[in-house]
Short mmCIF file of C-alpha atoms in Angstrom, two decimals:
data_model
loop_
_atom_site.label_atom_id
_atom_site.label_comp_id
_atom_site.label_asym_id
_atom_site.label_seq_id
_atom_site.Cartn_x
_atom_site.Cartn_y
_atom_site.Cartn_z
CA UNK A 157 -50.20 -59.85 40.74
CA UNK A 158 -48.21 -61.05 37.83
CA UNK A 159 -47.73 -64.14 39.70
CA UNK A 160 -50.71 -64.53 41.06
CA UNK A 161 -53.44 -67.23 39.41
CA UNK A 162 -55.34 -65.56 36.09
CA UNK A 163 -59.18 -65.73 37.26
CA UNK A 164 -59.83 -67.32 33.39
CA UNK A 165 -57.38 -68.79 30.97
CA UNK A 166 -58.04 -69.70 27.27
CA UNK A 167 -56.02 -71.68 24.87
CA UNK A 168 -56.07 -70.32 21.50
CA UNK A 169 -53.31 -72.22 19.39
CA UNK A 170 -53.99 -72.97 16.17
CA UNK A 171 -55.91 -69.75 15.70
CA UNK A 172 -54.78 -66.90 13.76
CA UNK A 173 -56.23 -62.97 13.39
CA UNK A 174 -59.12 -61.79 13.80
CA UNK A 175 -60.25 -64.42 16.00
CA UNK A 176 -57.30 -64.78 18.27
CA UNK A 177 -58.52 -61.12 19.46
CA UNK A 178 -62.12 -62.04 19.09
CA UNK A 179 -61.32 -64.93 21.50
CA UNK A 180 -59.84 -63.00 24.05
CA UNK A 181 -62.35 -60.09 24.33
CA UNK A 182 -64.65 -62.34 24.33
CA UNK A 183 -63.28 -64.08 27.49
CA UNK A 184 -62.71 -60.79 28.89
CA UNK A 185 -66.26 -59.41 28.65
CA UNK A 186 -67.28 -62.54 30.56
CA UNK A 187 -65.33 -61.47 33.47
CA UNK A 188 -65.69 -58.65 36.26
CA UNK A 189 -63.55 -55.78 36.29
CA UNK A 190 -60.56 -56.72 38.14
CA UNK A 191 -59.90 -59.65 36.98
CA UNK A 192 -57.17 -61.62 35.33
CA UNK A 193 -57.25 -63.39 31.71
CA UNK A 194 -54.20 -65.68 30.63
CA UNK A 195 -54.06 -66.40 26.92
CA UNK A 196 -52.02 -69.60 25.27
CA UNK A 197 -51.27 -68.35 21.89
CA UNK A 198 -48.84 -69.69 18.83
CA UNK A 199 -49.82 -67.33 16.11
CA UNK A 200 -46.75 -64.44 16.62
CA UNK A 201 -48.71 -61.80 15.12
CA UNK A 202 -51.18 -61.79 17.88
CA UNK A 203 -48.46 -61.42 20.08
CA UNK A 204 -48.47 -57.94 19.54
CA UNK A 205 -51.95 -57.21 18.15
CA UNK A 206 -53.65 -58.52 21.02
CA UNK A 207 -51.96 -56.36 23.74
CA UNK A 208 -52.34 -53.73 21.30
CA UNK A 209 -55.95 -54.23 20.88
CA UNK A 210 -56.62 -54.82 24.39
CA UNK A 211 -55.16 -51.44 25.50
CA UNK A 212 -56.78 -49.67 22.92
CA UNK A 213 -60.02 -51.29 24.71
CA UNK A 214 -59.05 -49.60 28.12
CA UNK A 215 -57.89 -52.95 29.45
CA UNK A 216 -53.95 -53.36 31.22
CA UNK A 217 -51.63 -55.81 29.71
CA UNK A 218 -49.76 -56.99 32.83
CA UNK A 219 -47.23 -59.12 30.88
CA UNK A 220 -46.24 -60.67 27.63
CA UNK A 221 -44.23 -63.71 27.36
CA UNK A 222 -42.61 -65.76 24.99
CA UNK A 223 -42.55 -69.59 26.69
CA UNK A 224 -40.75 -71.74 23.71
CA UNK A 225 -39.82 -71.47 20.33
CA UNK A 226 -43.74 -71.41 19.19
CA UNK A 227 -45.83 -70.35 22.59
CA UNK A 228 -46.78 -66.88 24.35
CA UNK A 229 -48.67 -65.95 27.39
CA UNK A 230 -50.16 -63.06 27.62
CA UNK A 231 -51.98 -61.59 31.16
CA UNK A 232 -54.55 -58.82 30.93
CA UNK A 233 -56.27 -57.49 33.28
CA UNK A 234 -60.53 -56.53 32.96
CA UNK A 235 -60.12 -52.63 33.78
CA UNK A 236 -63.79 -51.93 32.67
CA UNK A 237 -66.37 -53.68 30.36
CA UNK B 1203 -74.44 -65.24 25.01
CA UNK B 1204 -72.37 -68.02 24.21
CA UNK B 1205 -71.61 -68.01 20.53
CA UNK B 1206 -70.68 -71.06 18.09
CA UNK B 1207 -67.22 -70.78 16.57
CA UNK B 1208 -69.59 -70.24 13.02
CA UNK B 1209 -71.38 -67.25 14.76
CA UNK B 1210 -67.80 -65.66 16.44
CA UNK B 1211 -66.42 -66.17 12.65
CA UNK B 1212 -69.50 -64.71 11.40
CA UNK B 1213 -69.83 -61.35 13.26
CA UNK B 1214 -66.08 -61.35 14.61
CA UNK B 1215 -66.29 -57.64 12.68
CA UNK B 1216 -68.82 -56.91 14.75
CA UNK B 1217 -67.61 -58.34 17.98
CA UNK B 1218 -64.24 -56.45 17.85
CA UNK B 1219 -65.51 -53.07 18.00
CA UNK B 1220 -65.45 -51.75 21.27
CA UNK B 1221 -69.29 -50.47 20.65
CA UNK B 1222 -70.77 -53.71 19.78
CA UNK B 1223 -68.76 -56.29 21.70
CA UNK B 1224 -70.11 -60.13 22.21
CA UNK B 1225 -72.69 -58.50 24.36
CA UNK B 1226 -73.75 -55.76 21.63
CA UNK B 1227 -73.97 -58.86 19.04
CA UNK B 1228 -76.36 -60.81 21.88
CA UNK B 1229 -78.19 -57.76 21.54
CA UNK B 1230 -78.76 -57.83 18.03
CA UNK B 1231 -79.66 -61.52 17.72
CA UNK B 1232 -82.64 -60.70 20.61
CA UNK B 1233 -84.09 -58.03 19.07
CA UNK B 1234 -87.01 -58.06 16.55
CA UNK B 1235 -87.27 -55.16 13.96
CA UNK B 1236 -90.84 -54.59 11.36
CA UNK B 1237 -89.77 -53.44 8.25
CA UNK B 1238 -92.79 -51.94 6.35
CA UNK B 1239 -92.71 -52.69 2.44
CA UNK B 1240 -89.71 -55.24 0.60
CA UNK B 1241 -89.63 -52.89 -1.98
CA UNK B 1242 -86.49 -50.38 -3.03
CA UNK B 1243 -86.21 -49.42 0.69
CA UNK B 1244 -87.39 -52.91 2.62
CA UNK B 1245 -85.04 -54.59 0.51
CA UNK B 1246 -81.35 -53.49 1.57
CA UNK B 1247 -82.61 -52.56 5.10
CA UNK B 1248 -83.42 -56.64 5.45
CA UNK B 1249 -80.82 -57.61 4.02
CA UNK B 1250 -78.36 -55.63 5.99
CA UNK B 1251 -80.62 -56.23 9.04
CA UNK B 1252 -79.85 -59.91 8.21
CA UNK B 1253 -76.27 -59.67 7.56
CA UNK B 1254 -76.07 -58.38 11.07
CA UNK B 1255 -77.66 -60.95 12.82
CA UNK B 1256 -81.13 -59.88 14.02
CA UNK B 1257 -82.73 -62.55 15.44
CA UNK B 1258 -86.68 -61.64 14.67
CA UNK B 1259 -87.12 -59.35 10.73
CA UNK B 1260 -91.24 -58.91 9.83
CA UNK B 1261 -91.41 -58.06 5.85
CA UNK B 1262 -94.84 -57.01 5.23
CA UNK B 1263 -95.72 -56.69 1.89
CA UNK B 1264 -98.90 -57.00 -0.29
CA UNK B 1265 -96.82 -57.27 -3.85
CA UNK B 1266 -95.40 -59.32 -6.48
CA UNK B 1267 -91.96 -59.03 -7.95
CA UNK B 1268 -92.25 -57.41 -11.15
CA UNK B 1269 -89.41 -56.76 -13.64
CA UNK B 1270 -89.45 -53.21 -13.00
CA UNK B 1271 -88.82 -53.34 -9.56
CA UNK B 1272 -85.09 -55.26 -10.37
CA UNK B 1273 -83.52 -52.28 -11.22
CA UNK B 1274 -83.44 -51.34 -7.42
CA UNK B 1275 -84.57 -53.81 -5.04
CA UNK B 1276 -81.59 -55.71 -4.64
CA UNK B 1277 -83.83 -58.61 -2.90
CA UNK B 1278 -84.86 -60.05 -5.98
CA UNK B 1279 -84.24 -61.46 -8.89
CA UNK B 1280 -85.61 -63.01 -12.78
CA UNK B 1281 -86.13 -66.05 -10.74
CA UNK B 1282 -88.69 -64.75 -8.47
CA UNK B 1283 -90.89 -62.44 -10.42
CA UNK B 1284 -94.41 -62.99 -9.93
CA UNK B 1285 -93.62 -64.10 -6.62
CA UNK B 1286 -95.15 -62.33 -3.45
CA UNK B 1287 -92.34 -59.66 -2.55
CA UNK B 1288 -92.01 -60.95 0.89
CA UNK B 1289 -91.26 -64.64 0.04
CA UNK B 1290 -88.97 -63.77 -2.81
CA UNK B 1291 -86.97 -61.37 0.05
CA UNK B 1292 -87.34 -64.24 2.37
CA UNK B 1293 -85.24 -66.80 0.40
CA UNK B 1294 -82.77 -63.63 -0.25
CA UNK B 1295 -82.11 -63.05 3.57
CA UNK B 1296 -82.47 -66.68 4.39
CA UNK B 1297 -79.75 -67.75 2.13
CA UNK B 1298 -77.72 -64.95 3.44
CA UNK B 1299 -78.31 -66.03 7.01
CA UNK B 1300 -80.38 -68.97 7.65
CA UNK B 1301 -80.35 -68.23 11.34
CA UNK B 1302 -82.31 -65.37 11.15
CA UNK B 1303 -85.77 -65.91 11.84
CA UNK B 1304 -88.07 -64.13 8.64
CA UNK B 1305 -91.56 -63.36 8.97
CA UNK B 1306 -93.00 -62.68 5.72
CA UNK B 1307 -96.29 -61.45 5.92
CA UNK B 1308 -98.87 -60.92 2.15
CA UNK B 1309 -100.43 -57.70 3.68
CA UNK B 1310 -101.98 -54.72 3.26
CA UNK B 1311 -101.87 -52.44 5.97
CA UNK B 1312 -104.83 -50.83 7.36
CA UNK B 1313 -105.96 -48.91 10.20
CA UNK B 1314 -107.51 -52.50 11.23
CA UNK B 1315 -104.84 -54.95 11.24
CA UNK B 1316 -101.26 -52.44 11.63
CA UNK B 1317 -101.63 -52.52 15.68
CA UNK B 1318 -101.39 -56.54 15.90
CA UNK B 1319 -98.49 -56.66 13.63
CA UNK B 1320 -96.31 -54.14 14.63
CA UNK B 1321 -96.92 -55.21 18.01
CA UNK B 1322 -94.75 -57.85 18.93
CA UNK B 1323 -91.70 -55.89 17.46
CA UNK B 1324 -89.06 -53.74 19.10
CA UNK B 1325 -88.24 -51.32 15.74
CA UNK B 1326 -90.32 -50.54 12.83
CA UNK B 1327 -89.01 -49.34 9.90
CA UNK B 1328 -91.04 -47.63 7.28
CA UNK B 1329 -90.05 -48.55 3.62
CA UNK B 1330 -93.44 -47.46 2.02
CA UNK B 1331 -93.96 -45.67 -1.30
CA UNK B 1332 -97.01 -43.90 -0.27
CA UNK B 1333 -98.59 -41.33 1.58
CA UNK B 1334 -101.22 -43.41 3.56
CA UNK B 1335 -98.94 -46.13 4.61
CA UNK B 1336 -96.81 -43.45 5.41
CA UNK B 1337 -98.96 -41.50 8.08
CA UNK B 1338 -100.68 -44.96 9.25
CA UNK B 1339 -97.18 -46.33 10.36
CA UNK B 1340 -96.65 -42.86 11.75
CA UNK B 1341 -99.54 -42.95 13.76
CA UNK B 1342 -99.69 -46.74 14.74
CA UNK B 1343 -96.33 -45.89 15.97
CA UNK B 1344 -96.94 -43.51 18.17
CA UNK B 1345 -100.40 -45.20 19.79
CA UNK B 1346 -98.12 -48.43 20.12
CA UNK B 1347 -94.80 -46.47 21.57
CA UNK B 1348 -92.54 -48.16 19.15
CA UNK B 1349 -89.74 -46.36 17.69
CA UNK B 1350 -89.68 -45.45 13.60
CA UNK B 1351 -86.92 -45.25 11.20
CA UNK B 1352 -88.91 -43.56 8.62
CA UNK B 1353 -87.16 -43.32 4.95
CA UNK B 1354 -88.28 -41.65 1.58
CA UNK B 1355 -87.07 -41.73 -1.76
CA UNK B 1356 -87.72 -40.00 -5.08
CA UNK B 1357 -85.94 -38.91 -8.32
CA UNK B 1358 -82.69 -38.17 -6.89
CA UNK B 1359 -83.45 -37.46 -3.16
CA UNK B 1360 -83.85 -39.23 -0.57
CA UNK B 1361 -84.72 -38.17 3.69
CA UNK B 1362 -84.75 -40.34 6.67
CA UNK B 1363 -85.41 -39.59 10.24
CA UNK B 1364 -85.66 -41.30 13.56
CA UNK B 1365 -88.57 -41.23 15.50
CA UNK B 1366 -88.60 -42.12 19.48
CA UNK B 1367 -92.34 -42.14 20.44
CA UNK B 1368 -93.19 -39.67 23.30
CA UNK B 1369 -89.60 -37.92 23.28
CA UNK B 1370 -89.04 -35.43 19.99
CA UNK B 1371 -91.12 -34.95 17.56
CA UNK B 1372 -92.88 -37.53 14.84
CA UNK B 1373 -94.07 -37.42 11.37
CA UNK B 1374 -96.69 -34.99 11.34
CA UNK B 1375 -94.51 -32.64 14.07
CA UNK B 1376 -93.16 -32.26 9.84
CA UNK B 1377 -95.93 -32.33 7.73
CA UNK B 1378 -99.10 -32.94 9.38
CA UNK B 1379 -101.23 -34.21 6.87
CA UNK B 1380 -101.03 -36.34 4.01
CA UNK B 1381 -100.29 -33.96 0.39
CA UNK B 1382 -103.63 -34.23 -1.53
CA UNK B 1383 -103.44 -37.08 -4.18
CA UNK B 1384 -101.87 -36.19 -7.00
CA UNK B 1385 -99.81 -33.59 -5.56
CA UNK B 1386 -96.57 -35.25 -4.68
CA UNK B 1387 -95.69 -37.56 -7.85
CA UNK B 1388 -94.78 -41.03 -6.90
CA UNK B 1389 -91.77 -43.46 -8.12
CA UNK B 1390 -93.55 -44.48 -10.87
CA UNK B 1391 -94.34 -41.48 -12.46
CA UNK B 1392 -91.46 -39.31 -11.56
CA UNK B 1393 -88.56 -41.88 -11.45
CA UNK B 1394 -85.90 -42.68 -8.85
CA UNK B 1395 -82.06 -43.61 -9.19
CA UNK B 1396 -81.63 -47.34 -8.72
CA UNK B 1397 -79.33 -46.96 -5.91
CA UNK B 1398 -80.58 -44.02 -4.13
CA UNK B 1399 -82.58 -46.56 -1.91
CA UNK B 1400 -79.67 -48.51 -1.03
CA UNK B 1401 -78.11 -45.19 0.54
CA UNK B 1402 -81.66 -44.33 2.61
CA UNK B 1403 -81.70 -47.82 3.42
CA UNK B 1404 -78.44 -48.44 4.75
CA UNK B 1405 -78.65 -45.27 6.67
CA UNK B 1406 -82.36 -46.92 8.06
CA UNK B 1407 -80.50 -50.00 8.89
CA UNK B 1408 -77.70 -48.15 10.84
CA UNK B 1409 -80.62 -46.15 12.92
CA UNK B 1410 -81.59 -49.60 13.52
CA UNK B 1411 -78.50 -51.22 14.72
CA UNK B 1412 -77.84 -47.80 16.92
CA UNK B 1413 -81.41 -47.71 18.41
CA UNK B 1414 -80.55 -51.85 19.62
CA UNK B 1415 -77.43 -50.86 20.91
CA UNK B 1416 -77.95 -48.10 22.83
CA UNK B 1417 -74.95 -46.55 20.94
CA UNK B 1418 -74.38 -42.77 18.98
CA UNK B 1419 -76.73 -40.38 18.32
CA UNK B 1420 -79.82 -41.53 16.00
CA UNK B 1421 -82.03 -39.03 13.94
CA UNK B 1422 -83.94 -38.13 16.19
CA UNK B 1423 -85.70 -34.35 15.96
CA UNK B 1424 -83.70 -34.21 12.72
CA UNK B 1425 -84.26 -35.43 9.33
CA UNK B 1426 -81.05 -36.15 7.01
CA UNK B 1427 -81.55 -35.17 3.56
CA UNK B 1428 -79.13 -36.93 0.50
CA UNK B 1429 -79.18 -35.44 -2.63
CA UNK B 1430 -77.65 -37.70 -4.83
CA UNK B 1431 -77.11 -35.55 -7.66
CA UNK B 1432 -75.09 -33.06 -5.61
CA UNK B 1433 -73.58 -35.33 -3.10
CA UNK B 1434 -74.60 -33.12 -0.34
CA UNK B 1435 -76.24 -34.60 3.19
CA UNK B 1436 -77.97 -31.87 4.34
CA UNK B 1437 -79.54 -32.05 8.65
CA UNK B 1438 -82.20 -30.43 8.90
CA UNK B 1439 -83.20 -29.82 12.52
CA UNK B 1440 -87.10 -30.87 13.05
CA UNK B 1441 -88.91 -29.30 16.38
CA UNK B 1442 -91.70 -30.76 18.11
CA UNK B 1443 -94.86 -29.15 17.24
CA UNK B 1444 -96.55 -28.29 20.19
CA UNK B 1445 -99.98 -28.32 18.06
CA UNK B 1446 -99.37 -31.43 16.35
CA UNK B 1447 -102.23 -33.63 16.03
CA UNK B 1448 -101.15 -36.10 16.71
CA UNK B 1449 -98.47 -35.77 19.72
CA UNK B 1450 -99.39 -32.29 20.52
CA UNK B 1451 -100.66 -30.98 23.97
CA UNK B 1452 -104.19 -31.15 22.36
CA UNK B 1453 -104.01 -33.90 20.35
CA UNK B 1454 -107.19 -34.10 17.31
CA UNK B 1455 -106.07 -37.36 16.02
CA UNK B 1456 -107.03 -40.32 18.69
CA UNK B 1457 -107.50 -43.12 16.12
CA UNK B 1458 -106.19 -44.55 12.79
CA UNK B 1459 -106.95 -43.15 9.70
CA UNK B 1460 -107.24 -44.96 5.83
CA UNK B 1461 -106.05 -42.00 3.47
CA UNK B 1462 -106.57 -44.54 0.94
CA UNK B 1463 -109.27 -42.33 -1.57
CA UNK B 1464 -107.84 -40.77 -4.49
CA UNK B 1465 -104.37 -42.98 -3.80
CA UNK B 1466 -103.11 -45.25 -5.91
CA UNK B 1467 -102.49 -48.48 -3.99
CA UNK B 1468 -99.17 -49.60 -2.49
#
């Protein structure tokens, strides 16, 4: 799964809290439950709050990585709307 | 709903909570809410209402700004007195949130024209000072099956309820007729803290914002009671009268009424 091709992937460098999140659930909610959303960020804090956030929203965080010295990807997957 | 990057900045406090979402904020920028008088009451309910992001907001209105109305209706200002009420809220909410479409309509209601202009609204909310607007929106309500958030302020107390039409009780399920005049002082004889509407109002906009969203539990069958002076919120529960004129089984009241003799005007 982890592996697999994200159903929707957004780039959101260059943007830093609240709307990293608001980004992402907003990406999510346009998807069916099921599916997979990759996020590009830079900002580190979001690193964590976004999972965070996300789970607190009922949604799975399938992984969290950091790529280089400035990038993550994170993979969540829609568990309900 | 796809927003702009200005509209996800705008209401990204809105969009993060799991209740509203981007789809609960679409919501709110389709619907169109009535709010009855742009007085103490009409005045933070719009501009909360517009803060929000409701697409459609009806002010009606028949006044002027006058200085005494300043030291509660948070709409206007020394640069609009004289003004109609609804225009001088207008610029308010339209400066606030220029995407918002205002309505401001110079109006007195009556049992003749309160049908066509509640009608192409999803909400009313009833921010009248007096006892015939008071039953007129009640009723017009009902006949028209639009939901009321009904507020009421005086001295230091203020009440608001919810009412669904055609499930729980309304208005006169409470008090089923009009007090005689004179009975029930008004504002401007018996006073009202300045800021005791922008409690009953901000309560009237969240009944608002739930009813669009489909989300908690709204007043309904209940009226909320604030004193101010004690700090207390009192719930009253509020049963539906079987014998209620007006939504009862056998209902006495098929038309609109004018209570306007022996009233002082809005």
């Amino acid at each position: 799964m982890e592996d697999s091709v994200p159903d929707k992937r957004i780039n959101i460098k260059g943007l830093v809290c609240p709307y990293t999140f608001v980004k992402a659930k907003l990406a999510v909610e346009s998807m069916e439950v099921g599916q997979v959303l990759e996020v590009l960020l830079d900002y580190e804090e979001a690193s964590r709050s976004i999972p965070k956030s996300m789970e607190d929203h009922g949604q799975t965080v399938l992984k969290i990585d950091k790529i280089n010295d400035t990038d993550w990807v994170l993979r969540i997957r829609k568990e309900k709307d | 709903m796809e927003f702009t990057d200005d509209q996800m900045l705008r209401y990204s406090r809105h969009i993060i909570l799991p209740e509203v979402g981007g789809k609960g904020q679409a919501r709110i920028a389709g619907a169109k809410v009535c709010i009855i008088g742009a007085g103490g009451l009409g005045c933070p309910v719009g501009y909360y209402l517009t803060a929000a992001g409701v697409g459609t907001i009806a002010l009606i209105d028949n006044d002027t700004v006058e200085l005494s109305n300043l030291q509660r209706q948070i709409a206007h200002s020394v640069h609009t007195i004289g003004m109609p009420k609804v225009e001088s809220a207008s610029l308010t909410f339209k400066a606030l949130n220029p995407e918002v479409n205002i309505i401001g309509i110079q109006e007195r209601l009556t049992k003749d024209n309160i049908l066509d202009l509640i009608r192409d609204y999803d909400i009313v909310v009833d921010g009248s000072d007096n006892f015939p607007t008071r039953y007129l929106v009640n009723d017009a309500c009902f006949m028209a099956k639009k939901p009321l958030v009904s507020g009421a302020i005086l001295r230091f107390e203020g009440q608001v309820t919810t009412i669904v039409s055609g499930d729980g009780p309304c208005y006169r399920c409470l008090f089923e007729e009009p007090p005689p005049p004179g009975l029930v002082p008004s504002c401007q004889e018996a006073g009202v803290l300045g800021v005791l509407p922008g409690v009953i109002g901000g309560l009237q906009a969240t009944e608002v914002l739930k009813l669009i969203l489909g989300k908690g539990d709204v007043l309904k069958g209940e009226l909320l009671i604030y004193n101010a002076l004690k700090t207390t919120f009192r719930k009253v529960r509020v049963p539906k009268n079987p014998h209620c004129p007006l939504c009862g089984e056998a209902p006495t009241i098929t038309e609109l009424i004018d209570y306007n003799e022996g009233y002082c005007s809005l």
